[in-house]
mmCIF file of C-alpha atoms in Angstrom:
data_model
loop_
_atom_site.group_PDB
_atom_site.id
_atom_site.type_symbol
_atom_site.label_atom_id
_atom_site.label_comp_id
_atom_site.label_asym_id
_atom_site.label_seq_id
_atom_site.Cartn_x
_atom_site.Cartn_y
_atom_site.Cartn_z
ATOM 1 C CA GLY A 28 -18.696 -26.033 26.831
ATOM 2 C CA GLN A 29 -15.702 -23.796 26.723
ATOM 3 C CA GLN A 30 -16.379 -20.253 25.538
ATOM 4 C CA VAL A 31 -13.899 -17.547 24.670
ATOM 5 C CA MET A 32 -15.123 -13.969 24.670
ATOM 6 C CA GLN A 33 -13.173 -11.186 23.033
ATOM 7 C CA ILE A 34 -13.638 -7.419 23.217
ATOM 8 C CA PRO A 35 -13.914 -5.005 21.594
ATOM 9 C CA GLN A 36 -15.344 -6.334 18.367
ATOM 10 C CA TYR A 37 -14.107 -3.292 16.448
ATOM 11 C CA GLN A 38 -11.252 -0.918 17.159
ATOM 12 C CA HIS A 39 -10.736 2.256 15.143
ATOM 13 C CA VAL A 40 -7.318 3.659 15.922
ATOM 14 C CA GLN A 41 -5.477 6.807 14.925
ATOM 15 C CA GLU A 42 -2.084 5.964 13.489
ATOM 16 C CA GLY A 43 0.512 6.234 16.202
ATOM 17 C CA GLU A 44 -1.876 5.530 19.075
ATOM 18 C CA ASP A 45 -1.960 2.454 21.311
ATOM 19 C CA PHE A 46 -4.805 0.010 21.849
ATOM 20 C CA THR A 47 -5.599 -3.198 23.686
ATOM 21 C CA THR A 48 -7.854 -6.144 22.914
ATOM 22 C CA TYR A 49 -9.027 -8.484 25.665
ATOM 23 C CA CYS A 50 -9.881 -12.147 25.775
ATOM 24 C CA ASN A 51 -11.740 -14.066 28.513
ATOM 25 C CA SER A 52 -12.462 -17.752 28.855
ATOM 26 C CA SER A 53 -15.194 -19.427 30.849
ATOM 27 C CA THR A 54 -12.754 -22.188 31.816
ATOM 28 C CA THR A 55 -9.082 -22.489 32.670
ATOM 29 C CA LEU A 56 -6.978 -22.865 29.556
ATOM 30 C CA SER A 57 -4.021 -25.074 28.770
ATOM 31 C CA ASN A 58 -2.623 -22.293 26.638
ATOM 32 C CA ILE A 59 -3.811 -19.324 24.630
ATOM 33 C CA GLN A 60 -2.873 -18.525 21.066
ATOM 34 C CA TRP A 61 -3.209 -15.330 19.082
ATOM 35 C CA TYR A 62 -3.787 -15.154 15.349
ATOM 36 C CA LYS A 63 -3.994 -12.292 12.881
ATOM 37 C CA GLN A 64 -6.124 -12.287 9.763
ATOM 38 C CA ARG A 65 -5.503 -9.619 7.155
ATOM 39 C CA PRO A 66 -8.477 -8.534 5.022
ATOM 40 C CA GLY A 67 -9.145 -11.246 2.445
ATOM 41 C CA GLY A 68 -6.580 -13.543 4.037
ATOM 42 C CA HIS A 69 -6.500 -16.438 6.438
ATOM 43 C CA PRO A 70 -5.677 -16.541 10.156
ATOM 44 C CA VAL A 71 -1.938 -16.612 10.774
ATOM 45 C CA PHE A 72 -0.431 -17.693 14.063
ATOM 46 C CA LEU A 73 1.273 -14.918 16.042
ATOM 47 C CA ILE A 74 2.164 -16.316 19.438
ATOM 48 C CA GLN A 75 1.341 -18.866 22.112
ATOM 49 C CA LEU A 76 1.270 -18.282 25.877
ATOM 50 C CA VAL A 77 1.448 -21.246 28.219
ATOM 51 C CA LYS A 78 2.470 -20.173 31.703
ATOM 52 C CA SER A 79 0.366 -18.335 34.246
ATOM 53 C CA GLY A 80 1.207 -14.618 34.159
ATOM 54 C CA GLU A 81 3.364 -14.987 31.067
ATOM 55 C CA VAL A 82 4.229 -11.896 29.038
ATOM 56 C CA LYS A 83 5.699 -12.004 25.565
ATOM 57 C CA LYS A 84 6.630 -9.242 23.159
ATOM 58 C CA GLN A 85 6.895 -9.090 19.412
ATOM 59 C CA LYS A 86 8.187 -5.673 18.451
ATOM 60 C CA ARG A 87 5.232 -3.341 19.161
ATOM 61 C CA LEU A 88 2.925 -6.168 20.267
ATOM 62 C CA THR A 89 2.732 -7.250 23.901
ATOM 63 C CA PHE A 90 0.816 -10.378 24.869
ATOM 64 C CA GLN A 91 -0.184 -11.300 28.410
ATOM 65 C CA PHE A 92 -1.677 -14.420 29.957
ATOM 66 C CA GLY A 93 -3.590 -13.970 33.186
ATOM 67 C CA GLU A 94 -2.573 -15.506 36.493
ATOM 68 C CA ALA A 95 -5.634 -17.758 36.504
ATOM 69 C CA LYS A 96 -5.033 -18.756 32.857
ATOM 70 C CA LYS A 97 -8.523 -17.615 31.953
ATOM 71 C CA ASN A 98 -7.808 -14.287 30.314
ATOM 72 C CA SER A 99 -5.345 -12.682 27.965
ATOM 73 C CA SER A 100 -4.643 -9.366 26.315
ATOM 74 C CA LEU A 101 -2.872 -8.008 23.272
ATOM 75 C CA HIS A 102 -1.517 -4.477 23.445
ATOM 76 C CA ILE A 103 -0.226 -2.717 20.342
ATOM 77 C CA THR A 104 1.801 0.460 20.693
ATOM 78 C CA ALA A 105 2.264 3.138 18.049
ATOM 79 C CA THR A 106 -0.256 1.575 15.677
ATOM 80 C CA GLN A 107 0.732 1.461 12.015
ATOM 81 C CA THR A 108 -1.319 0.859 8.871
ATOM 82 C CA THR A 109 0.288 -2.592 8.654
ATOM 83 C CA ASP A 110 -1.557 -3.514 11.871
ATOM 84 C CA VAL A 111 -4.896 -3.502 10.044
ATOM 85 C CA GLY A 112 -6.754 -6.812 10.305
ATOM 86 C CA THR A 113 -8.648 -9.009 12.708
ATOM 87 C CA TYR A 114 -6.899 -10.344 15.789
ATOM 88 C CA PHE A 115 -8.222 -13.577 17.237
ATOM 89 C CA CYS A 116 -7.436 -15.158 20.544
ATOM 90 C CA ALA A 117 -7.945 -18.907 20.822
ATOM 91 C CA GLY A 118 -7.971 -20.964 23.977
ATOM 92 C CA LEU A 119 -6.763 -24.549 24.011
ATOM 93 C CA ASN A 120 -8.632 -27.154 26.027
ATOM 94 C CA SER A 121 -6.069 -29.553 27.429
ATOM 95 C CA ASN A 122 -8.478 -32.473 27.411
ATOM 96 C CA ASP A 123 -9.201 -32.702 23.717
ATOM 97 C CA TYR A 124 -6.783 -30.223 22.063
ATOM 98 C CA LYS A 125 -9.825 -28.332 20.842
ATOM 99 C CA LEU A 126 -9.121 -24.687 20.105
ATOM 100 C CA SER A 127 -11.938 -22.239 20.826
ATOM 101 C CA PHE A 128 -11.648 -18.982 18.934
ATOM 102 C CA GLY A 129 -12.889 -15.652 20.163
ATOM 103 C CA ALA A 130 -14.985 -13.504 17.831
ATOM 104 C CA GLY A 131 -11.968 -11.375 16.977
ATOM 105 C CA THR A 132 -11.167 -7.668 17.158
ATOM 106 C CA THR A 133 -11.185 -5.977 13.774
ATOM 107 C CA VAL A 134 -8.729 -3.104 13.685
ATOM 108 C CA THR A 135 -8.841 -0.195 11.271
ATOM 109 C CA VAL A 136 -6.273 2.584 11.264
ATOM 110 C CA ARG A 137 -6.777 6.265 10.424
ATOM 111 C CA ALA A 138 -3.705 7.763 8.803
ATOM 112 C CA ASP B 22 7.722 -26.293 2.715
ATOM 113 C CA ALA B 23 4.154 -26.346 1.388
ATOM 114 C CA GLY B 24 1.440 -25.112 3.680
ATOM 115 C CA VAL B 25 -2.130 -26.325 3.928
ATOM 116 C CA ILE B 26 -3.555 -26.525 0.436
ATOM 117 C CA GLN B 27 -7.238 -26.011 -0.229
ATOM 118 C CA SER B 28 -9.211 -26.275 -3.431
ATOM 119 C CA PRO B 29 -11.039 -24.734 -5.073
ATOM 120 C CA ARG B 30 -10.213 -21.170 -3.997
ATOM 121 C CA HIS B 31 -13.583 -19.940 -5.183
ATOM 122 C CA GLU B 32 -16.815 -21.775 -5.871
ATOM 123 C CA VAL B 33 -20.056 -20.350 -7.173
ATOM 124 C CA THR B 34 -22.951 -22.716 -7.644
ATOM 125 C CA GLU B 35 -26.706 -22.852 -7.594
ATOM 126 C CA MET B 36 -28.666 -24.007 -4.598
ATOM 127 C CA GLY B 37 -29.412 -27.695 -4.556
ATOM 128 C CA GLN B 38 -26.072 -28.626 -6.097
ATOM 129 C CA GLU B 39 -23.495 -30.746 -4.346
ATOM 130 C CA VAL B 40 -20.348 -28.926 -3.259
ATOM 131 C CA THR B 41 -17.064 -30.632 -2.393
ATOM 132 C CA LEU B 42 -14.222 -28.779 -0.737
ATOM 133 C CA ARG B 43 -10.779 -30.328 -0.554
ATOM 134 C CA CYS B 44 -7.843 -30.000 1.790
ATOM 135 C CA LYS B 45 -4.294 -31.293 1.913
ATOM 136 C CA PRO B 46 -2.768 -30.793 5.366
ATOM 137 C CA ILE B 47 0.888 -30.178 6.095
ATOM 138 C CA SER B 48 2.873 -33.396 5.975
ATOM 139 C CA GLY B 49 3.499 -34.768 9.455
ATOM 140 C CA HIS B 50 0.557 -33.040 11.077
ATOM 141 C CA ASN B 51 -1.832 -35.381 12.852
ATOM 142 C CA SER B 52 -4.881 -33.165 13.267
ATOM 143 C CA LEU B 53 -7.060 -31.476 10.666
ATOM 144 C CA PHE B 54 -9.772 -28.909 11.243
ATOM 145 C CA TRP B 55 -12.596 -27.523 9.100
ATOM 146 C CA TYR B 56 -13.849 -24.013 9.916
ATOM 147 C CA ARG B 57 -16.543 -21.790 8.464
ATOM 148 C CA GLN B 58 -16.259 -18.011 8.627
ATOM 149 C CA THR B 59 -19.095 -15.536 8.122
ATOM 150 C CA MET B 60 -19.618 -11.955 9.180
ATOM 151 C CA MET B 61 -22.556 -12.925 11.354
ATOM 152 C CA ARG B 62 -21.119 -15.951 13.142
ATOM 153 C CA GLY B 63 -17.374 -15.391 12.936
ATOM 154 C CA LEU B 64 -15.008 -18.362 12.817
ATOM 155 C CA GLU B 65 -16.805 -21.615 13.637
ATOM 156 C CA LEU B 66 -15.222 -25.021 14.062
ATOM 157 C CA LEU B 67 -17.234 -27.544 12.056
ATOM 158 C CA ILE B 68 -15.297 -30.759 12.639
ATOM 159 C CA TYR B 69 -11.832 -31.966 13.432
ATOM 160 C CA PHE B 70 -9.913 -35.168 12.853
ATOM 161 C CA ASN B 71 -7.044 -36.669 14.789
ATOM 162 C CA ASN B 72 -5.026 -39.381 13.062
ATOM 163 C CA ASN B 73 -7.703 -39.439 10.335
ATOM 164 C CA VAL B 74 -10.486 -40.189 12.826
ATOM 165 C CA PRO B 75 -13.310 -37.665 13.371
ATOM 166 C CA ILE B 76 -13.114 -36.565 16.998
ATOM 167 C CA ASP B 77 -15.697 -33.821 17.281
ATOM 168 C CA ASP B 78 -18.334 -33.027 14.684
ATOM 169 C CA SER B 79 -20.630 -31.095 17.001
ATOM 170 C CA GLY B 80 -20.130 -27.974 14.896
ATOM 171 C CA MET B 81 -21.466 -29.528 11.714
ATOM 172 C CA PRO B 82 -24.656 -27.563 11.050
ATOM 173 C CA GLU B 83 -26.883 -30.377 9.817
ATOM 174 C CA ASP B 84 -27.018 -33.599 7.885
ATOM 175 C CA ARG B 85 -26.373 -31.817 4.634
ATOM 176 C CA PHE B 86 -22.758 -31.447 5.732
ATOM 177 C CA SER B 87 -20.334 -34.358 5.802
ATOM 178 C CA ALA B 88 -16.573 -34.648 6.085
ATOM 179 C CA LYS B 89 -14.128 -37.433 5.430
ATOM 180 C CA MET B 90 -10.429 -38.011 5.870
ATOM 181 C CA PRO B 91 -9.531 -41.199 4.004
ATOM 182 C CA ASN B 92 -5.804 -40.787 4.658
ATOM 183 C CA ALA B 93 -3.338 -38.493 6.382
ATOM 184 C CA SER B 94 -2.873 -36.269 3.355
ATOM 185 C CA PHE B 95 -6.415 -35.572 2.224
ATOM 186 C CA SER B 96 -9.775 -34.470 3.540
ATOM 187 C CA THR B 97 -13.070 -33.391 1.995
ATOM 188 C CA LEU B 98 -16.019 -31.364 3.229
ATOM 189 C CA LYS B 99 -19.196 -32.003 1.298
ATOM 190 C CA ILE B 100 -22.474 -30.086 1.272
ATOM 191 C CA GLN B 101 -25.441 -31.799 -0.332
ATOM 192 C CA PRO B 102 -27.791 -30.200 -1.157
ATOM 193 C CA SER B 103 -26.309 -26.710 -0.852
ATOM 194 C CA GLU B 104 -28.366 -23.712 0.274
ATOM 195 C CA PRO B 105 -27.732 -19.935 0.008
ATOM 196 C CA ARG B 106 -27.124 -19.730 3.772
ATOM 197 C CA ASP B 107 -24.107 -22.004 3.308
ATOM 198 C CA SER B 108 -22.302 -19.146 1.570
ATOM 199 C CA ALA B 109 -19.140 -18.446 3.564
ATOM 200 C CA VAL B 110 -15.392 -18.849 3.579
ATOM 201 C CA TYR B 111 -14.401 -22.379 4.548
ATOM 202 C CA PHE B 112 -10.953 -22.847 6.038
ATOM 203 C CA CYS B 113 -8.999 -26.007 6.586
ATOM 204 C CA ALA B 114 -6.232 -26.029 9.193
ATOM 205 C CA SER B 115 -3.784 -28.618 10.457
ATOM 206 C CA ASN B 116 -1.365 -29.051 13.319
ATOM 207 C CA TYR B 117 0.587 -31.556 15.359
ATOM 208 C CA ASP B 118 -0.832 -32.246 18.834
ATOM 209 C CA ASP B 119 -1.130 -28.938 20.755
ATOM 210 C CA GLN B 120 1.016 -26.913 18.391
ATOM 211 C CA PRO B 121 -0.422 -23.834 16.643
ATOM 212 C CA GLN B 122 -2.713 -24.409 13.709
ATOM 213 C CA HIS B 123 -1.732 -23.608 10.146
ATOM 214 C CA PHE B 124 -4.579 -22.415 7.968
ATOM 215 C CA GLY B 125 -5.086 -22.800 4.256
ATOM 216 C CA ASP B 126 -6.075 -19.876 2.045
ATOM 217 C CA GLY B 127 -9.729 -20.915 2.290
ATOM 218 C CA THR B 128 -12.509 -21.604 -0.183
ATOM 219 C CA ARG B 129 -14.892 -18.736 -0.841
ATOM 220 C CA LEU B 130 -18.234 -20.393 -1.442
ATOM 221 C CA SER B 131 -21.243 -18.623 -2.911
ATOM 222 C CA ILE B 132 -24.547 -20.439 -3.272
ATOM 223 C CA LEU B 133 -26.985 -18.633 -5.527
#
């Protein structure tokens, strides 16, 4: 079945620094979605990428979808304490609309 | 506009008891998902419904777990009998077709 791998599992970042989390699928995806879960909260949708090679930005967050539609990345610049949480990528299978979540990258920030 | 509503928010019960989790999806959404989240296993899809019909229950751990969706505005996830290893946060989510999923606040379940 479809598997989505995400690395790193943990990311400890100094405030103000940049970091990137990566997502890889074993199969070609219809689209990829990114969610953020704050500590004690629930996953909240951030963005969806559909087209091969697509790049989208949300303020300090940059999302990319690979040319083969099998991988994606999230890059955060100038990390702030508000960026703390777990970031999940989730790949959508076009056949059954089943969303496969990666294990998530849990981000902590040192002030 | 109300989001996905789950109840109860917290549940603490003794092993062997029956546990029922409830979910009201967003009006107009045609798919509903039940997830379980633990530190060890992350976010796992247990089952999902489309137009009230179970489509994929391959994530349901064992026969002790069952889920129903009697109508478009209500779903339940039942564990009977419950065991300590069932302790987790259970999320319900809903969406329309391939649109992003909206998650409820979750039920934090502790089985003693």
